[in-house]
XYZ file of C-alpha atoms in Angstrom:
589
model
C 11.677 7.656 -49.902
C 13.123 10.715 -48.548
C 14.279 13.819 -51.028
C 16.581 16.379 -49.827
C 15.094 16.104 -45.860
C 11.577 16.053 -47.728
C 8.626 13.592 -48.142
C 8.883 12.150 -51.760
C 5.601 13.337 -53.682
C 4.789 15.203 -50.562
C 4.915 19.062 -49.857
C 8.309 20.795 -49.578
C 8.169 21.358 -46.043
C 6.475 19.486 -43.870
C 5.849 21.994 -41.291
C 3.463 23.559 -43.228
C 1.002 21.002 -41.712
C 1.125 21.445 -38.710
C -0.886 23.902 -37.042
C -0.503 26.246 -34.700
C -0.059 24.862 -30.828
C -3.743 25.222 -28.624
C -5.818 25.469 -32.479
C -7.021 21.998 -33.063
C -10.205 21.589 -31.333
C -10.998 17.843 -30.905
C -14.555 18.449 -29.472
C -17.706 18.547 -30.618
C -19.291 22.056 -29.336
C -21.548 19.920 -27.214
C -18.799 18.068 -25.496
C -16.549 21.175 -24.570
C -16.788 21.655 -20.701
C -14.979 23.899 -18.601
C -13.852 23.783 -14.851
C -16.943 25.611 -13.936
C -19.253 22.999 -15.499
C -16.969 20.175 -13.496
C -17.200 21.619 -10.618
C -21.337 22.147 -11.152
C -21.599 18.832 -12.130
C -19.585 17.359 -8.520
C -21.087 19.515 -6.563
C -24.574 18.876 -7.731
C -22.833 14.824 -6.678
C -22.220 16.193 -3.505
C -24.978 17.820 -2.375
C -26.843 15.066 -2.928
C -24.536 12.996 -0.966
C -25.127 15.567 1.844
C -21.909 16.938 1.747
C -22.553 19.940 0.372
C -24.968 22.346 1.242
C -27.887 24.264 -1.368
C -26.181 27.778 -0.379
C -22.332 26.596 -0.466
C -20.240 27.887 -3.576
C -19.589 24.878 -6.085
C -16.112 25.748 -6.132
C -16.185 24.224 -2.566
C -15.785 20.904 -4.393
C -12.060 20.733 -4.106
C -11.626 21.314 -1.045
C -14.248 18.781 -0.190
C -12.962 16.185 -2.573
C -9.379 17.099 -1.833
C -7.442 14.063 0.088
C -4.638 14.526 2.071
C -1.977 11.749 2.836
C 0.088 10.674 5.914
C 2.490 13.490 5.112
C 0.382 15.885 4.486
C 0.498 16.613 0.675
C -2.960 17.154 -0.938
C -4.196 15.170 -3.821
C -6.363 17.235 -6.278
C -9.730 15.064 -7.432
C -9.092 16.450 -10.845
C -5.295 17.056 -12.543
C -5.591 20.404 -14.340
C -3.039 22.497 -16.564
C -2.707 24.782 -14.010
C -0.658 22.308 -11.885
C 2.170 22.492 -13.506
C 2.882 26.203 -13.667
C 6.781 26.168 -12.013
C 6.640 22.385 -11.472
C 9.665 20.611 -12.496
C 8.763 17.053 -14.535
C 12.337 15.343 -14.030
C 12.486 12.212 -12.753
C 11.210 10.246 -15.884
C 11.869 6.471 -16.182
C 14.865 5.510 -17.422
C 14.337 1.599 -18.400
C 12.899 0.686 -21.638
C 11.139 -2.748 -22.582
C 10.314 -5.332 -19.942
C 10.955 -5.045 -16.214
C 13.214 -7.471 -14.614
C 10.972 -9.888 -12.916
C 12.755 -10.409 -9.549
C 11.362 -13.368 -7.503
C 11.864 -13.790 -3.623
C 13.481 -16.894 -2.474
C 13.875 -17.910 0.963
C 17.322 -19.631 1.256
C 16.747 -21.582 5.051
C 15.889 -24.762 3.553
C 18.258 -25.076 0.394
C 16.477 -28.377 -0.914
C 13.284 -26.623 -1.421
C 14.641 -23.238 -2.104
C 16.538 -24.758 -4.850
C 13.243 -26.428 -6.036
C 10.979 -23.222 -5.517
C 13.421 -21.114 -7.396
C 13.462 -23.517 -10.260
C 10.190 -23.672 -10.737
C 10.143 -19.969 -10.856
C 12.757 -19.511 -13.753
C 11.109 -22.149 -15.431
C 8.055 -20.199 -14.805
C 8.935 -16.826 -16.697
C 11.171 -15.194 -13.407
C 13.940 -13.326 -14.604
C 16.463 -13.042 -11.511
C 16.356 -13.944 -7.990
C 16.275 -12.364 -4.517
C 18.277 -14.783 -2.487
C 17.383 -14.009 1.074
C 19.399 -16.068 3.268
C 21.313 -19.513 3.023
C 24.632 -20.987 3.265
C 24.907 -24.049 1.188
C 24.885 -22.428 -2.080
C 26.176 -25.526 -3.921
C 22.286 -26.834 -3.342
C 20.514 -23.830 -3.833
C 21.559 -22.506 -7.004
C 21.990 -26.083 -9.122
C 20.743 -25.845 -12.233
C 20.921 -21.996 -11.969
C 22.935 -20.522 -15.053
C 24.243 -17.137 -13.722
C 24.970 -15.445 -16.517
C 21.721 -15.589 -17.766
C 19.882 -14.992 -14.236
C 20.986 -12.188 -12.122
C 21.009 -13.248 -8.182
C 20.919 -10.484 -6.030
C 21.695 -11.207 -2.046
C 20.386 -10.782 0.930
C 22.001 -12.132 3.960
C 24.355 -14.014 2.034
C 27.865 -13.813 2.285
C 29.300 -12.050 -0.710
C 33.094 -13.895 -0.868
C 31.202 -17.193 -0.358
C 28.796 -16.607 -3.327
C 32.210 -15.639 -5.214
C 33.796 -18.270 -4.435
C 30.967 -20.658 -5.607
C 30.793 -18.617 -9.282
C 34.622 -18.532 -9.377
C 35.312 -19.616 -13.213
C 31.933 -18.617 -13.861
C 30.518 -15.833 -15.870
C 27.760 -13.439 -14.114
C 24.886 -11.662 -15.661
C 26.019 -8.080 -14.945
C 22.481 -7.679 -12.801
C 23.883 -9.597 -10.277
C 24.439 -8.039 -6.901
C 26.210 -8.644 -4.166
C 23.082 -7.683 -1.675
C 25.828 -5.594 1.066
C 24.012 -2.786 2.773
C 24.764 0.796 1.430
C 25.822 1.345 5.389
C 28.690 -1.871 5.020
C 30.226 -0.239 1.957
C 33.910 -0.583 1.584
C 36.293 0.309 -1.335
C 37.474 -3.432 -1.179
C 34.218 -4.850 -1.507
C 33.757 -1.964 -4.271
C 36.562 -3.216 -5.854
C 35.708 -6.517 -5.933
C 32.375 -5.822 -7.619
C 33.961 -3.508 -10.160
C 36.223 -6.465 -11.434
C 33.461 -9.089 -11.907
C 31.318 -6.283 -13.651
C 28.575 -6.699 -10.664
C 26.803 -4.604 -8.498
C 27.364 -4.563 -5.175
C 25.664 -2.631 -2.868
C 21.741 -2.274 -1.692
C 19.874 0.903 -0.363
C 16.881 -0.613 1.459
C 14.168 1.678 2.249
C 11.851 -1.106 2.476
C 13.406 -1.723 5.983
C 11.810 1.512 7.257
C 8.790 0.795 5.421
C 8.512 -1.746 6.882
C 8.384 0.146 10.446
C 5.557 1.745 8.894
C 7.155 5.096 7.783
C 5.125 7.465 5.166
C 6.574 7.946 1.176
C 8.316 11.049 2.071
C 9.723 8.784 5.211
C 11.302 6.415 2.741
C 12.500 8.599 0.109
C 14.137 10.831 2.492
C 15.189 8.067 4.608
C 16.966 6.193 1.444
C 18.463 9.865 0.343
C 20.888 10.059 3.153
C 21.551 6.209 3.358
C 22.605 6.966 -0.320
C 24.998 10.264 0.517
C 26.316 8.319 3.111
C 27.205 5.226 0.934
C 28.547 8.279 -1.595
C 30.624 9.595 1.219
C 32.347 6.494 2.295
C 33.457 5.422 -0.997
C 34.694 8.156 -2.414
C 36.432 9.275 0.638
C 38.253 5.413 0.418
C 39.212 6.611 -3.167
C 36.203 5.504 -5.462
C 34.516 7.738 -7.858
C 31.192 9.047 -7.547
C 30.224 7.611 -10.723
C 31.575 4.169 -9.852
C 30.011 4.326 -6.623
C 26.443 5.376 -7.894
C 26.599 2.392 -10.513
C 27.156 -0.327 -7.697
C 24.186 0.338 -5.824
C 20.514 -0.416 -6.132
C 18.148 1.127 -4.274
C 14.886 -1.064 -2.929
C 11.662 0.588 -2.260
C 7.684 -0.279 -1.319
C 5.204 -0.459 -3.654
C 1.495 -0.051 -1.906
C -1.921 -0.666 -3.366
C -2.044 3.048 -3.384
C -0.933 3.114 -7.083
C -0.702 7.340 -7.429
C 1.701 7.554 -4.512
C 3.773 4.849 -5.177
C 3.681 5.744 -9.174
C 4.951 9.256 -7.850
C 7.308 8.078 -5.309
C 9.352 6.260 -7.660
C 9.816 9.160 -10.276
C 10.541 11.507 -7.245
C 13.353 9.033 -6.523
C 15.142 9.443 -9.512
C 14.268 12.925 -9.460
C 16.019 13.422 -6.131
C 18.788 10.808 -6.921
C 19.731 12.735 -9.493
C 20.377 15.884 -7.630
C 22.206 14.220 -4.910
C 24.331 13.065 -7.869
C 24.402 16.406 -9.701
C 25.770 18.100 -6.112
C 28.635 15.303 -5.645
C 30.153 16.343 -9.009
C 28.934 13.482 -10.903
C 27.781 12.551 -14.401
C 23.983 11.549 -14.945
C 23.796 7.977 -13.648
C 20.254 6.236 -13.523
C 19.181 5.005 -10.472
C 18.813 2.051 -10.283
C 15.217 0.886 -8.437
C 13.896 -2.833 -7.088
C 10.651 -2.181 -5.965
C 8.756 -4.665 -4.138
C 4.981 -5.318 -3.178
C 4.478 -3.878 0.210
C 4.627 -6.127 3.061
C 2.458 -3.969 5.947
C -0.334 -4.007 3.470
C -0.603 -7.204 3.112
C -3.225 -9.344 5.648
C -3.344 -12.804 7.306
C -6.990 -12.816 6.979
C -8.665 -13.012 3.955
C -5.420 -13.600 2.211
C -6.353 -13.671 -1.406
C -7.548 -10.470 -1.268
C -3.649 -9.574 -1.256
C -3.224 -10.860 -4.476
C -5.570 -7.721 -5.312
C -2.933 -5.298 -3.233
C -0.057 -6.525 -5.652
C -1.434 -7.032 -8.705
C -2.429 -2.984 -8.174
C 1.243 -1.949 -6.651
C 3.075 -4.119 -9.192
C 1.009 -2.263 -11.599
C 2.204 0.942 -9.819
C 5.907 -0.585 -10.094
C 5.487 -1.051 -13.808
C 4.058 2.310 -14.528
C 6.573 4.044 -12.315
C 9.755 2.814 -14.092
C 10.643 0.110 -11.638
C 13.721 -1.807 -13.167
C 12.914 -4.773 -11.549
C 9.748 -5.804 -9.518
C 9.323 -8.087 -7.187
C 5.595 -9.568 -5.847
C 5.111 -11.084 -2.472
C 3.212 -14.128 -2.812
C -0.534 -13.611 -0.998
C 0.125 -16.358 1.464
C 3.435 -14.852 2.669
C 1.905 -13.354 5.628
C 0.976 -16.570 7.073
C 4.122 -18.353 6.720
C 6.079 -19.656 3.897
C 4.518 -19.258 0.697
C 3.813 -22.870 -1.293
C 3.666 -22.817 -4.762
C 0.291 -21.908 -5.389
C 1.323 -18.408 -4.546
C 4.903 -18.256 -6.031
C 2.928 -18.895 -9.339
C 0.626 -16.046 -8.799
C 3.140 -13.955 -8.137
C 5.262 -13.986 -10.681
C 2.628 -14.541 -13.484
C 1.199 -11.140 -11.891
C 4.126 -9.285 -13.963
C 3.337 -11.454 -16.757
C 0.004 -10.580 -16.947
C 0.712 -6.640 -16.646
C 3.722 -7.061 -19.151
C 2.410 -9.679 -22.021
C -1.186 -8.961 -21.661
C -1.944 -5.509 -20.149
C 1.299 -3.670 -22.241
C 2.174 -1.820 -19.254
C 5.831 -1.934 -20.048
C 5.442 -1.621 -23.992
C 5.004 2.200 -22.948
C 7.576 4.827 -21.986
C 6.594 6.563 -19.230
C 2.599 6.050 -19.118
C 2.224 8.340 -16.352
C 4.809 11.209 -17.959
C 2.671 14.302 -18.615
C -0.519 13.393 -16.112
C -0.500 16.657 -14.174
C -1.959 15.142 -11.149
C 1.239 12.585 -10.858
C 3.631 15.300 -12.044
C 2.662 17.135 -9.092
C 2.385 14.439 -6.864
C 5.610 14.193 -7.535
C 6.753 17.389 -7.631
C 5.569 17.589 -3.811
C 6.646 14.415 -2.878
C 9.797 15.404 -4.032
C 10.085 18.782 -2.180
C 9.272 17.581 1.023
C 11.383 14.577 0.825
C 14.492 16.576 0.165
C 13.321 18.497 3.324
C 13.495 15.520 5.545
C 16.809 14.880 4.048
C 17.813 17.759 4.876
C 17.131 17.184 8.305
C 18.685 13.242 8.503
C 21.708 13.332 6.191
C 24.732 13.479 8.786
C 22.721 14.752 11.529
C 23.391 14.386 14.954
C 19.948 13.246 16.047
C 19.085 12.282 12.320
C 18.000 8.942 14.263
C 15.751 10.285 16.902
C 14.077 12.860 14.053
C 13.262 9.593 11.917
C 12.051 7.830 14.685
C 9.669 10.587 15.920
C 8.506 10.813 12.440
C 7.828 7.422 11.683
C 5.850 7.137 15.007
C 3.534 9.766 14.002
C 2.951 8.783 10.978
C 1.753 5.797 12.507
C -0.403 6.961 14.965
C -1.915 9.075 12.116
C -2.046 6.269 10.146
C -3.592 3.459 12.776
C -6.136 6.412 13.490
C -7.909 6.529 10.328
C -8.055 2.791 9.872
C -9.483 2.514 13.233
C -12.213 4.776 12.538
C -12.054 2.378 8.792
C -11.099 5.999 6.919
C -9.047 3.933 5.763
C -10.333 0.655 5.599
C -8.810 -2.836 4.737
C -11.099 -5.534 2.655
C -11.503 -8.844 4.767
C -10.382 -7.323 7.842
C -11.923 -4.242 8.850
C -14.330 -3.912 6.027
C -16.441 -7.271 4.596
C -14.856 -9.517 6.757
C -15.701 -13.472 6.443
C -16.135 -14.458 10.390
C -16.273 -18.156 9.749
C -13.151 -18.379 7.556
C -10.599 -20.698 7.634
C -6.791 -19.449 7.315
C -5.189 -21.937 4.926
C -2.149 -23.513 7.069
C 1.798 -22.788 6.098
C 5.285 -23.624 7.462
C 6.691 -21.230 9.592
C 9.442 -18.362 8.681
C 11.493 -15.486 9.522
C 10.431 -13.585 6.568
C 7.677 -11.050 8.093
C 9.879 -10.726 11.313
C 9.926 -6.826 11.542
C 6.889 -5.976 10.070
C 4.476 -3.475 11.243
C 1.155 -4.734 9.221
C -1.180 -2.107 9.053
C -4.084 -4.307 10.046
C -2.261 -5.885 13.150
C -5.121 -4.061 15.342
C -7.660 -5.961 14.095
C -5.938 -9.101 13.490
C -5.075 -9.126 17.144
C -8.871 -9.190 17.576
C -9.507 -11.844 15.431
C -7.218 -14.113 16.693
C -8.637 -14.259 20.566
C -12.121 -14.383 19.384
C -14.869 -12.903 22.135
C -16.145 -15.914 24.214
C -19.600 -15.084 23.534
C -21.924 -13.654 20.513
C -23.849 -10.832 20.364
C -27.594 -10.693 20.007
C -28.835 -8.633 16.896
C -32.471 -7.198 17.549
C -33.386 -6.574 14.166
C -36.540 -4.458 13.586
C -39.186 -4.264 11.302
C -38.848 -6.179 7.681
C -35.679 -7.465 6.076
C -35.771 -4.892 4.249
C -35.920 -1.609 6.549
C -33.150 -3.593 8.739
C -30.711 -4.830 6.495
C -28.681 -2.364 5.874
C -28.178 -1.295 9.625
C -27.867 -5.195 10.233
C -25.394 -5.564 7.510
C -22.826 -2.637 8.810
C -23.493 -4.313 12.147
C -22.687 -7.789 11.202
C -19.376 -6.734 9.526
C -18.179 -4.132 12.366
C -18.528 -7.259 14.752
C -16.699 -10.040 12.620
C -14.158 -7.255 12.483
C -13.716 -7.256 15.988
C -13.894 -11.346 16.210
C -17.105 -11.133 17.668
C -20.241 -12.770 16.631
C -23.593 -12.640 16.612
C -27.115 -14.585 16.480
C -29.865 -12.681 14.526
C -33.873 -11.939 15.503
C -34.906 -11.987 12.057
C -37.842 -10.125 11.047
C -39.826 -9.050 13.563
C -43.008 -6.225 14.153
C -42.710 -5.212 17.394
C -41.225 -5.662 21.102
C -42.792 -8.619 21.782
C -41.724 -10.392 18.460
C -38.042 -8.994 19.401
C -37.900 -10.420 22.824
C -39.089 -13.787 21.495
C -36.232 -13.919 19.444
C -33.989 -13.394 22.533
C -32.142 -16.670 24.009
C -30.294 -14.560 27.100
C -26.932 -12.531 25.574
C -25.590 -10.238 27.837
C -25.084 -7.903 25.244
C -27.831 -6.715 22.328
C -27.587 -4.278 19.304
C -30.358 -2.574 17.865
C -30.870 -2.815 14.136
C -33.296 -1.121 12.573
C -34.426 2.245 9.957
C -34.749 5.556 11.601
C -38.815 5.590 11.910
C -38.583 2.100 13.362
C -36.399 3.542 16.023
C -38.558 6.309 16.729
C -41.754 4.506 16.830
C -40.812 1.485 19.092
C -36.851 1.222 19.611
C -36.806 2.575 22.664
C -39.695 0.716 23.802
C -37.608 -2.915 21.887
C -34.444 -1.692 24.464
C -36.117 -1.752 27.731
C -38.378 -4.847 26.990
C -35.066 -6.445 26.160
C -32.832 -5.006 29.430
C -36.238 -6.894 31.318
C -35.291 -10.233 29.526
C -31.846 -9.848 31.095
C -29.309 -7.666 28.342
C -27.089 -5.913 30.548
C -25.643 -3.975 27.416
C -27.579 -2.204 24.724
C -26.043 -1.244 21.291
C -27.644 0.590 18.839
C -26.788 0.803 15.078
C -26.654 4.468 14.322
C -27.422 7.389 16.217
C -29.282 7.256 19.703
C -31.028 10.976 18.759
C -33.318 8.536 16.423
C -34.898 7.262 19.581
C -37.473 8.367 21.571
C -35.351 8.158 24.760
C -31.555 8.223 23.537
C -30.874 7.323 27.389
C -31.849 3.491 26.917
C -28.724 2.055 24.668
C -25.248 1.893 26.415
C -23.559 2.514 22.932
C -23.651 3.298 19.702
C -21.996 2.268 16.673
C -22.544 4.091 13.162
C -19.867 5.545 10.184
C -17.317 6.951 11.539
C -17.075 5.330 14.979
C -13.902 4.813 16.361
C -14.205 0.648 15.141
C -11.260 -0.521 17.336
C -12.380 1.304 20.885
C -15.566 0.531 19.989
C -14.907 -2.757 19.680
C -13.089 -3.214 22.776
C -15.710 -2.026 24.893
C -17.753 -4.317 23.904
C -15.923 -7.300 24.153
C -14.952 -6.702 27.916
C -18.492 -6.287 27.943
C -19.144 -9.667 26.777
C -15.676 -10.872 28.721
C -17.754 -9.527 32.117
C -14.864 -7.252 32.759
C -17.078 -4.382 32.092
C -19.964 -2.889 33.360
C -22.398 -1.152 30.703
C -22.489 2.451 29.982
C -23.285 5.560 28.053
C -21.366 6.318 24.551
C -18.312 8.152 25.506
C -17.729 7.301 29.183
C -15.142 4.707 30.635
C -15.660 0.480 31.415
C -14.757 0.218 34.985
């Protein structure tokens, strides 16, 4: 019981309690480490790695361990205090409790829409992404709309109307019309059935395979435009910022997209602040990216989501919706509707992740994550809000980004499990109907799934040397970099010297060397020209060609860092016989 503002049987006040801010020392004397000692301890890390050398500063460390994204913003290995000296923290989530778990429904086939979305409500979803679909008499019996918001998406807003007329609706419900459509009728009509009725969809340039800043600045002045139109047709700011819901990406890269979505708010906010308007949340759907996502390998996606729904969560999505792992192949059966959703579940009821306000808030590595994302987002916007070539400038920006980005996963800097890393050459895709709903997509893997599909017409012969286990490693990296490319390959085995090697050989035009470094040096080259005798025309080796005793007696080479995707290609018109065999670095003819 409280006396007075006091603690009953407890000290007059309070404060004297605490203590002073920076005094309480919560470690041990042993366990008190400063930067220096951090950066001691990773450089020692790196040197060893070979990335460091004995005479280099250990400071060195961050800029070594330092990565920089597709726009350029660097992302400290280690948030300090010092990061937030003149960074502003705004931006925080605004929902509290549970996120709205938003399932996808594809609306083409109403019969089995209706059942699919059923079976998700039944299932734990909490509102539905109608994408598509005319006859919504059969898709939404059964649904009870004022308990489960149904947002649209290609759906024609006085039809849906019409079909609820009489009928109460849950006050998420959204009328799906592009931010660029908006009208002060349709505005109106939204504002008397207490609905919202607009959608800002920066997933659509996502989707082309724009960068963070890309979509944040990209949905920025699709927002001041929507802002623009309505209020010049009479509706206030206010009114007009609580119709619309903006959509955005989540990726696997759970930092950025945990960033991303504060910075959105963040920026939001100003926009609103500028247009004369009262604080108004926005309002954010996020959704699982679809570029990330593979054909091949396909449950590995269900490791992409689970880690950008997490992202979602964390980030202050109001309502999140994961893609099904089997929606790249086609239309997603049930199997994968159920994984989806209960991924939310899992990260709500089990993990807590929404129990907490703002998990990330305070993290100086996100706070200035986001504090940069921010910035430079509100530079693009700059730049595209009622521009004359605001088009062209997005465009050009977008297609770098993707260069940049198609770059490093060539080279597997940035690698994708089960395609271009650890992929499974003899799998099996599991078979769905077809769709529209990937039409637009720019996957991030298409390189290599383009390879996989038109596999090379013949294998490649791997010349292992020495024991299992000086080859295996080399053999390994081989065997993956080829399956990669949807090219095969039949294995020597052990084997002691040339003659063992060649023995092994049944005739393949092309051969790659697999061996350690002294095995190379003692009798590689020597394995390479007994083998161009047999009748290779082509001769790979896995690593470098300095590790031989003549470097001048492989073709090629393949080793970390190669270029996967040229590399790749050479060799298949290689094995196609629409190439002729040459030295690393010059042309097929």
């Amino acid at each position: 019981m409280s006396v007075e503002g006091g603690v009953a049987g407890g000290l007059d006040e309070p404060a004297q309690l605490e203590p002073e801010p920076g005094s309480l020392d919560l470690a041990s004397p042993e366990d008190d480490w400063t930067l220096a000692d951090w950066e001691k301890g990773a450089a020692a890390v790196l040197r060893k790695a070979r990335r460091l050398g004995d005479d280099d500063a250990d400071d060195l460390v961050w800029a070594k361990l330092t990565r920089t994204t597709l726009d350029g913003i660097g992302v400290t290995p280690l948030g300090t205090r010092a990061l937030l000296d003149e960074v502003q923290t705004a931006g925080r989530p605004a929902r509290q409790g549970d996120w709205d778990v938003r399932a996808q429904v594809d609306g083409a086939d109403p019969k089995l829409a209706n059942e699919e979305l059923l079976a998700d409500l039944e299932g734990g979803v909490t509102s539905l992404w109608l994408r598509g679909g005319a006859e919504l008499g059969t898709l939404l019996e059964g649904v009870q709309l004022d308990l489960a918001p149904v947002v649209l998406d290609g759906v024609e807003p006085t039809a849906f109307l019409a079909y609820a007329e009489g009928r109460q609706l849950h006050p998420g419900t959204n009328l799906g019309v592009p931010a660029a459509e908006a009208t002060a009728e349709l505005a109106g009509t939204a504002l008397d059935r207490g609905v919202l009725g607009f959608v800002v969809d920066a997933t659509s340039v996502h989707d082309r395979g724009a960068s963070d800043v890309q979509e944040l600045g990209w949905s920025l002045a699709a927002g001041a435009a929507y802002l623009r139109a309505l209020t010049d047709a009479g509706i206030t700011v206010a009114d007009a910022a609580r119709l619309v819901e903006f959509r955005y990406a989540a990726t696997d890269e759970q930092f950025l997209t945990i960033a991303k979505l504060r910075a959105a708010r963040r920026l939001w906010a100003r926009v609103l602040e500028l247009s004369g308007s009262a604080d108004v949340p926005q309002r954010q759907h996020v959704v699982t990216s679809r570029p990330m996502m593979t054909r091949y390998d396909p449950y590995v996606n269900m490791l992409r989501t689970t880690v950008a729904a997490f992202a979602a969560g964390v980030g202050g999505a109001d309502a999140v919706t994961v893609l099904p792992f089997d929606s790249p192949l086609g239309r997603p059966e049930q199997f994968g509707r159920r994984i989806a959703r209960n991924t939310s579940h899992l990260l709500i009821d089990e993990a807590h992740v929404a129990h907490v306000a703002d998990p990330a808030g305070g993290a100086y590595a996100v706070e200035k994550l986001t504090d940069d994302l921010a910035l430079a987002a509100w530079d693009l916007f700059g730049r595209l809000d009622d521009g004359p070539d605001s088009d062209r400038v997005l465009d050009e920006a977008i297609a770098e980004t993707v260069a940049k980005r198609e770059a490093e996963i060539a080279r597997r800097k940035r690698p994708i499990t089960g395609l271009s890393e650890f992929p499974n050459a003899a799998e099996v895709l599991p078979e769905r109907a077809a769709y529209d709903g990937w039409a637009g997509v720019r996957a991030y893997g298409a390189a290599f799934e383009a390879l996989r599909d038109d596999p090379a017409p013949a294998p490649v012969f791997l010349a292992t040397l020495g024991t299992i286990a000086t080859h295996t490693a080399r053999a390994t990296f081989a065997t993956n970099l080829f399956a990669a490319g949807g090219i095969a390959v039949e294995v020597a085995g052990p084997t002691a010297d040339p003659g063992e090697v060649v023995a092994a050989y049944s005739g393949q035009r092309v051969v790659c060397l697999a061996g350690a470094d002294p095995t190379y040096a003692e009798w590689g080259a020597e394995a390479a020209t007994a083998l161009r005798e047999a009748g290779a025309q082509h001769v790979i080796i896995a690593g470098k060609p300095t590790a031989l005793a003549d470097a001048a007696s492989v073709d090629d080479a393949c080793a970390l860092g190669v270029d996967a995707l040229d590399f790749l290609t050479r060799t298949r018109l290689v094995l196609s016989s629409r190439g002729t065999s040459v030295i690393e670095g010059e042309k097929l003819s």
